[in-house]
Coordinates of C-alpha atoms and ligand atoms in Angstrom, one line a residue:
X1 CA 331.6 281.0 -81.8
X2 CA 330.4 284.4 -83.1
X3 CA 329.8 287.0 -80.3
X4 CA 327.8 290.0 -80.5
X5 CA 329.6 293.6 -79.5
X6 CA 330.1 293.4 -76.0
X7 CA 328.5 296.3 -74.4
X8 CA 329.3 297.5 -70.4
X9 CA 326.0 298.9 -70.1
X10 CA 324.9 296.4 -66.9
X11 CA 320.9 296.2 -67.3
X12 CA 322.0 294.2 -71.0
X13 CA 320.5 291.1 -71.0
X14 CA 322.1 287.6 -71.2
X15 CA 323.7 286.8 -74.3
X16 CA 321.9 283.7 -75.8
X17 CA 325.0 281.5 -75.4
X18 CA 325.6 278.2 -73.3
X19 CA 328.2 279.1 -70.5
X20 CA 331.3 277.1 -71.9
X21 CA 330.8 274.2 -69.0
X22 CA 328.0 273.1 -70.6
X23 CA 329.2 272.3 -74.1
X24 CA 328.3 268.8 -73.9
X25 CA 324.9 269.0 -72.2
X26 CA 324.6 271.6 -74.7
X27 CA 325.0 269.4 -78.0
X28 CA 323.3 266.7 -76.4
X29 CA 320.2 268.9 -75.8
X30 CA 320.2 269.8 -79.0
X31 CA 320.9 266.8 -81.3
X32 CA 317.7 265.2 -78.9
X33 CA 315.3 267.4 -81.0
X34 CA 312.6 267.0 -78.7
X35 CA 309.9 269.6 -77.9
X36 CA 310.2 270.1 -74.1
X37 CA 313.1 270.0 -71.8
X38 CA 313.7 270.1 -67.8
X39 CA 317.1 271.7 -67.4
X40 CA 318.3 271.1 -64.3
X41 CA 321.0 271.5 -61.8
X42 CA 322.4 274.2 -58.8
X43 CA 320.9 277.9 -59.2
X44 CA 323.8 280.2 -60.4
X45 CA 325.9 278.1 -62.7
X46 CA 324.2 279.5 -66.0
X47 CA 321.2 277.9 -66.4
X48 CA 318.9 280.7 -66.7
X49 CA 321.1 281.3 -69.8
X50 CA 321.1 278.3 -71.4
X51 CA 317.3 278.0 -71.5
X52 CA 317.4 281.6 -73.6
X53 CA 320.1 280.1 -75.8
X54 CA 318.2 277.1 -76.4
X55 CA 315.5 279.2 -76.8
X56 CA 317.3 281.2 -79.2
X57 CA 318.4 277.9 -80.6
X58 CA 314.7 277.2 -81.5
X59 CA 313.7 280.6 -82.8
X60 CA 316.6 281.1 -85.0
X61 CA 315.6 282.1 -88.6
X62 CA 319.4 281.1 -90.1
X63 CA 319.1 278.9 -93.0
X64 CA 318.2 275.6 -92.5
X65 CA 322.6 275.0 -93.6
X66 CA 323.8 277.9 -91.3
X67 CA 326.7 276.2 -89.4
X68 CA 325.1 277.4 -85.7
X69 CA 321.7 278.2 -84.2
X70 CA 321.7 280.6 -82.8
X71 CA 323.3 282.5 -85.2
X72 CA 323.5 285.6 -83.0
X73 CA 322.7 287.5 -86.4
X74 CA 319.1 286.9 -87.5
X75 CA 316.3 289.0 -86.3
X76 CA 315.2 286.1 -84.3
X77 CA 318.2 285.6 -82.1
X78 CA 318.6 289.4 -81.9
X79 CA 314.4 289.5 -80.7
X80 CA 315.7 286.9 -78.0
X81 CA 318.6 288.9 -76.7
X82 CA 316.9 292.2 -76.6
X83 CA 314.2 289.9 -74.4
X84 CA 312.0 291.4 -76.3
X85 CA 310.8 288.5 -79.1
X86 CA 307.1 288.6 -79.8
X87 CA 306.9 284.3 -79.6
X88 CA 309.0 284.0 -76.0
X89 CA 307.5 284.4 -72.7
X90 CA 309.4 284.0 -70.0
X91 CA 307.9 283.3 -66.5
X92 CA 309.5 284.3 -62.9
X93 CA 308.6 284.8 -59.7
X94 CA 307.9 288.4 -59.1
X95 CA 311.0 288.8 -57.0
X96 CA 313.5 288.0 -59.9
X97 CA 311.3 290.4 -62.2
X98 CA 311.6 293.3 -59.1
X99 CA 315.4 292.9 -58.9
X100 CA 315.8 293.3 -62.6
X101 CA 318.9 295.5 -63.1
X102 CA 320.5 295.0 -60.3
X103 CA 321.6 291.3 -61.3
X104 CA 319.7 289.0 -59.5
X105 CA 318.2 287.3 -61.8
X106 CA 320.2 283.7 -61.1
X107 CA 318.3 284.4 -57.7
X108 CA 318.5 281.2 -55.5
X109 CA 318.7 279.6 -52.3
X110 CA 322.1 280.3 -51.5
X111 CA 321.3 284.1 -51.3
X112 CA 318.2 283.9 -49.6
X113 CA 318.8 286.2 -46.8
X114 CA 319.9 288.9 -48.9
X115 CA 317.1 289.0 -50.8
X116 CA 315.2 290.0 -47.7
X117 CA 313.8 294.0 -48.5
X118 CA 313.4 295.8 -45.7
X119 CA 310.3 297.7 -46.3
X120 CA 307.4 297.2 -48.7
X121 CA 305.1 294.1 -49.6
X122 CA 308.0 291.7 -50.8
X123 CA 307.1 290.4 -54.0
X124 CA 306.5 286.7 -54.2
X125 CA 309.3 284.0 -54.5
X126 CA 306.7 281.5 -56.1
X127 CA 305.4 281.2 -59.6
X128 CA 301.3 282.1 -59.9
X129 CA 298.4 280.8 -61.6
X130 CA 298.0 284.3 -62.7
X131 CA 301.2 284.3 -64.8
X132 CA 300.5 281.3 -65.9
X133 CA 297.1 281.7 -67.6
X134 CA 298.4 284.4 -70.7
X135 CA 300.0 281.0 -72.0
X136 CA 296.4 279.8 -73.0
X137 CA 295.9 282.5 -74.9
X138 CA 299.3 282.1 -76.4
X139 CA 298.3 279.0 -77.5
X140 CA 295.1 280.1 -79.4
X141 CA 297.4 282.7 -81.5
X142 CA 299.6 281.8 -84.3
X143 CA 303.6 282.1 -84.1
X144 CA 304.1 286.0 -84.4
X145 CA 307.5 285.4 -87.2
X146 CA 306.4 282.0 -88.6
X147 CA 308.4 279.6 -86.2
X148 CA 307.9 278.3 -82.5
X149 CA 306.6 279.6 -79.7
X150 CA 308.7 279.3 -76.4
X151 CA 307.9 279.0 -72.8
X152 CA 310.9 279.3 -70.5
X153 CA 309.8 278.5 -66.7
X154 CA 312.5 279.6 -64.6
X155 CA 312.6 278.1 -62.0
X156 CA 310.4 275.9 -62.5
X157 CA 310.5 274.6 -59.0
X158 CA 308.8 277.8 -57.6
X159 CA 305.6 277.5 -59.5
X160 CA 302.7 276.6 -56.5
X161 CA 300.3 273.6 -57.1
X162 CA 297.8 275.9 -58.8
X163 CA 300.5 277.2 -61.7
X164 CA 301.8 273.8 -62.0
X165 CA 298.4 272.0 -63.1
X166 CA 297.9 274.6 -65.6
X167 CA 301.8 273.6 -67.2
X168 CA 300.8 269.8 -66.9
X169 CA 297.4 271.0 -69.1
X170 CA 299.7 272.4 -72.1
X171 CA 302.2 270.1 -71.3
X172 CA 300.0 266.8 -71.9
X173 CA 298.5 268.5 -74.9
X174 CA 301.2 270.7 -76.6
X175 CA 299.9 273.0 -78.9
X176 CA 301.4 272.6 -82.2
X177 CA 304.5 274.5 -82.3
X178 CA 304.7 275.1 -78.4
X179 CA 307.6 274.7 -76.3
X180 CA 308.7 274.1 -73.0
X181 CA 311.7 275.1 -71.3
X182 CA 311.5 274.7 -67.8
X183 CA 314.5 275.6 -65.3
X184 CA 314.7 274.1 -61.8
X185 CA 316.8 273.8 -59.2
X186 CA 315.4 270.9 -56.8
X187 CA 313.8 268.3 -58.6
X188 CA 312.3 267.1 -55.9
X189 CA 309.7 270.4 -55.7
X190 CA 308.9 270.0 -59.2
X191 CA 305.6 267.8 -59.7
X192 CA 306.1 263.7 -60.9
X193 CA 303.7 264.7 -63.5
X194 CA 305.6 267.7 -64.8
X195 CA 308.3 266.1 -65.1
X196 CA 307.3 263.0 -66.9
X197 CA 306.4 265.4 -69.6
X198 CA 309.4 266.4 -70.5
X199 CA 313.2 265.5 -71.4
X200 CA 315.5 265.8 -68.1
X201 CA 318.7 267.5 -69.2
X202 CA 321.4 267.8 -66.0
X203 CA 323.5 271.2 -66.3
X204 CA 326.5 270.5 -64.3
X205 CA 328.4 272.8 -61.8
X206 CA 332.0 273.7 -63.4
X207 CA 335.7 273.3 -61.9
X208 CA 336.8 275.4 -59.6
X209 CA 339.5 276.3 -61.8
X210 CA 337.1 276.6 -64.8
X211 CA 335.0 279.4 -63.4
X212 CA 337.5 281.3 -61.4
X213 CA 338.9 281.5 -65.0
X214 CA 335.7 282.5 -66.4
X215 CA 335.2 285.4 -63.4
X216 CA 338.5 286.5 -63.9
X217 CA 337.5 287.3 -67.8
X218 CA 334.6 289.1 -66.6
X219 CA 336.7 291.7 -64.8
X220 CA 335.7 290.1 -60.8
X221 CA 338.6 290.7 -58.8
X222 CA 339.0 288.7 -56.5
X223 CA 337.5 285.6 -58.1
X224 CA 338.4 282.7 -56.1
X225 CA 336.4 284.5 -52.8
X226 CA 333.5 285.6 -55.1
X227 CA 333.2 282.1 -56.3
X228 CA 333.6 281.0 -52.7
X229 CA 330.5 283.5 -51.7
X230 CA 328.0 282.5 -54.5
X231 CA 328.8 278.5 -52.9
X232 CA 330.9 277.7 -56.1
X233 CA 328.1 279.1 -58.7
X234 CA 329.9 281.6 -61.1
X235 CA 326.7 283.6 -62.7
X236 CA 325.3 283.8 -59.5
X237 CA 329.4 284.9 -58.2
X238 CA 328.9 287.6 -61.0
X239 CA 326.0 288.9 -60.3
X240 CA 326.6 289.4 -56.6
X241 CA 330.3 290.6 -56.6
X242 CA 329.5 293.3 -54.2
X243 CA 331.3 294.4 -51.3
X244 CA 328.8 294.7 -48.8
X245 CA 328.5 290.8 -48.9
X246 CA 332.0 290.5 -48.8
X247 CA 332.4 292.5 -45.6
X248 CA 329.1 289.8 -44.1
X249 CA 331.0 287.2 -45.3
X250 CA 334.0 288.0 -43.3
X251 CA 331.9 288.8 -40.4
X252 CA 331.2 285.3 -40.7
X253 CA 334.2 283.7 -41.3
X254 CA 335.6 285.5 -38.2
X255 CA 333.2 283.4 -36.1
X256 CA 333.4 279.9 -37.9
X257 CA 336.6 280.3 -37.5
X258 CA 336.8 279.8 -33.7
X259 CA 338.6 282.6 -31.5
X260 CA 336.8 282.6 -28.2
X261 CA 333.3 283.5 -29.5
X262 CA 330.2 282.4 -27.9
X263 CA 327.0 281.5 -30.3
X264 CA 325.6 285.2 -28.8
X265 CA 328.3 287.0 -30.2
X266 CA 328.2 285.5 -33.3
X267 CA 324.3 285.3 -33.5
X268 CA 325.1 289.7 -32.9
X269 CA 328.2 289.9 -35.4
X270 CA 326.2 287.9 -38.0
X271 CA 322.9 289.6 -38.0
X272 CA 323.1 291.3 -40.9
X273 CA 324.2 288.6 -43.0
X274 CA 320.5 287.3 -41.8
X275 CA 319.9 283.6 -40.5
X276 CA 319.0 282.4 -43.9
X277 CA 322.2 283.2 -45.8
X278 CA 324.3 282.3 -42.5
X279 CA 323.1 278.6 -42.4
X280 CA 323.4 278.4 -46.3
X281 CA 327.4 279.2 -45.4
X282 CA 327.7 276.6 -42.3
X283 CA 326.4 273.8 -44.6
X284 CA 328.8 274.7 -47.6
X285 CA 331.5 275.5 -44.7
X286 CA 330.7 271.7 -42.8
X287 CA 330.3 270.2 -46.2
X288 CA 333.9 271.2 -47.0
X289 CA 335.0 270.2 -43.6
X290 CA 333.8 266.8 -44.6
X291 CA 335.9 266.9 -47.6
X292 CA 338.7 268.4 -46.0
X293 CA 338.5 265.5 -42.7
X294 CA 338.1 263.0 -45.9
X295 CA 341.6 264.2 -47.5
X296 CA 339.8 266.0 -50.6
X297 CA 339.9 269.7 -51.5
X298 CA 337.2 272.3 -50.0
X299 CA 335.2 272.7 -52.8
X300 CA 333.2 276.1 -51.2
X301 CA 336.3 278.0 -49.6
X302 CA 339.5 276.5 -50.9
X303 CA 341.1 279.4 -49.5
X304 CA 340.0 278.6 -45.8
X305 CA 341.8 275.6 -46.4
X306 CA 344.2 275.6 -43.1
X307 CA 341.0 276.4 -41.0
X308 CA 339.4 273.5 -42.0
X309 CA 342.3 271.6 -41.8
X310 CA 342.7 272.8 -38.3
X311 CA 339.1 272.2 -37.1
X312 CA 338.8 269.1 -38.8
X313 CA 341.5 267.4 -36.8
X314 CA 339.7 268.0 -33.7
X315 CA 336.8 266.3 -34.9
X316 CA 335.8 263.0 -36.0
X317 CA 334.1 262.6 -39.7
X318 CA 330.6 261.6 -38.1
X319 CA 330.6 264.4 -35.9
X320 CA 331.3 266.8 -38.9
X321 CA 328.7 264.4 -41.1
X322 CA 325.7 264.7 -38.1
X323 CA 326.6 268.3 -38.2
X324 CA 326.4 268.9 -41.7
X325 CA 323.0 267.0 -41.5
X326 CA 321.6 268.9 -38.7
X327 CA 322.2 272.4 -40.2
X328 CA 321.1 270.9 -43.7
X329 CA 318.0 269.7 -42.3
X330 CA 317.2 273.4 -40.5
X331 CA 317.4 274.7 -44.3
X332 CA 313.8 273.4 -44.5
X333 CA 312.4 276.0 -42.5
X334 CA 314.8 278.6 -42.3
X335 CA 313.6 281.2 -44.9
X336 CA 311.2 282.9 -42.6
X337 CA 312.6 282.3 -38.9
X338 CA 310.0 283.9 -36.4
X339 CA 312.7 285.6 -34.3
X340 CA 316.5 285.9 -36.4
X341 CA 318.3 286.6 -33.3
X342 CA 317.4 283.2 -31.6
X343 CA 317.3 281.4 -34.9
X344 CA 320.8 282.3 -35.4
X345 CA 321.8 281.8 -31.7
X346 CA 320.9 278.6 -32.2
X347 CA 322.3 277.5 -35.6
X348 CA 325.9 278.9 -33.9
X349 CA 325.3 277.0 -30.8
X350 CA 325.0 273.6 -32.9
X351 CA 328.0 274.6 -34.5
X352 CA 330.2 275.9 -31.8
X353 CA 329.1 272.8 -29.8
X354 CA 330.1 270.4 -32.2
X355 CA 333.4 271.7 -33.6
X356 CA 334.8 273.3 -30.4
X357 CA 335.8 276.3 -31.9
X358 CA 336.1 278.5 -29.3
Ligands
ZN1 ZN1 319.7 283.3 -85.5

């Protein structure tokens, strides 16, 4: 496919382009035709850009016989990449707009603790009514350069109940012309209604293989543990190859890795990593010990795999199953633990209990 001049400078925007994993949802969106999608699947993979390609797809101004949309060329699909194209709006949560620049923008729950700023009013994580209501306006106005007008939600699983009523209002009366892409993560937070209202299209997580590949053409060193750190999720490996993580992330390993450490140490030796981010690695890390107790390959940190191997043995798979549960279950109310020290005492005490590595 035709691809614009690369450029290094880092605050360039996404290239309108489906990541090459998802090809097929890709031509199945498209030959669908129909006005509003829900793309869906794990934050980090590429789905922020496929809704701008699609969205590129839709304001393309090729001929009706050009062989692709988007053409890359056009005015329209140029408008898109420069993110500046009069009939798009894109709507995110404050904190995804604030941390523009320094690649966060495939933000998600697998990097919540870093997102954590230490001083200031943190922006908000959620999608508001406030950002929502320009779109009624947008829908009183005619298309800017004659073709659709695009909403991309992303994520669409952040908006609060007060954002999401005023989607279902356009949704169940889309404005000629109007359409929706909405991005989300968790289904499950996105309202029945919502999604009734649109076409579900699953975006699928790639091959380990497949995206270490993909890193390695990006220029990450390293790519199989930056993978490993974004929980398998290659954008989101991209945008945080960063070696301050890496150094947390060791941190970490030292003490899931057993060695005579007590869940007080390792509450202290993991602080910084925050509790949020540490229990997002202990259910990737006893998710892959399930795998690994089951024969299959780690699918988080295929290069821990002797570790797991090792602590596996000494466990049987329900333990490592009402583990994985337990911590999974915590995620629920993690994101703002009351006191981090205790919070993460206790996450390492469930774990240190339960796999005996000490
Ligand atoms: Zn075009």
């Amino acid at each position: 496919m035709a691809r614009l001049p690369a450029s290094a400078a880092p605050e360039r925007p996404e290239m309108p382009t489906p990541m090459p994993w998802h090809r097929q949802a890709w031509e199945a969106a498209v030959r669908s035709g129909v006005p509003s999608m829900l793309l869906h699947g794990p934050a980090g993979i590429g789905e922020r850009r496929f809704a701008l390609a699609m969205a590129a797809h839709w304001l393309c101004e090729a001929p009706a016989e050009a062989p692709r949309r988007p053409c890359l060329e056009c005015p329209g699909c140029r408008l898109v990449e420069a993110g500046n194209h009069p009939d798009l709006r894109l709507i995110e949560p404050a904190s995804l707009a604030a941390d523009d620049g320094d690649g966060e923008e495939e933000g998600a729950e697998p990097r919540a603790g870093a997102d954590d700023k230490p001083k200031g009013k943190a922006p908000s994580q959620a999608i508001l009514i406030g950002q929502l209501r320009p779109l009624n306006e947008l829908a009183q106005l005619s298309s800017h350069r004659g073709g659709a007008r695009v909403v991309v939600i992303h994520p669409a699983d952040a908006m609060n109940v007060a954002a999401s009523n005023a989607l279902l209002k356009l949704l169940e009366e889309p404005p000629p012309g109007m359409r929706f892409l909405l991005v989300a993560h968790r289904l499950q937070r996105v309202s029945a209604t919502v999604l009734s209202r649109c076409m579900r299209v699953a975006l699928p997580r790639p091959g380990f293989d497949e995206a270490v590949g993909w890193l390695q053409a990006q220029g990450v060193g390293d790519a199989p543990t930056a993978l490993a750190l974004a929980g398998g999720a290659p954008q989101a490996a991209l945008d945080d190859a960063d070696p301050v993580r890496v150094a947390l992330h060791r941190a970490w390993l030292r003490c899931v890795s057993g060695g005579g450490t007590t869940a007080l140490a390792a509450a202290r030796e993991t602080k910084e990593a925050g509790a949020p981010q540490v229990l997002t690695w202990l259910v990737q890390w006893t998710h892959d010990l399930a795998r690994v107790k089951a024969g299959a390959r780690p699918r988080f940190h295929p290069a821990e795999a002797a570790t797991l191997q090792r602590l596996s043995a000494a466990m049987t798979l329900r333990a490592i199953t009402r583990l994985h549960r337990t911590l999974a279950q915590r995620q629920r109310w993690i994101r703002h633990p009351l006191n981090a020290q205790l919070t993460l005492e206790a996450l390492w005490l469930d774990y240190l209990q339960a796999t005996g590595a000490r």
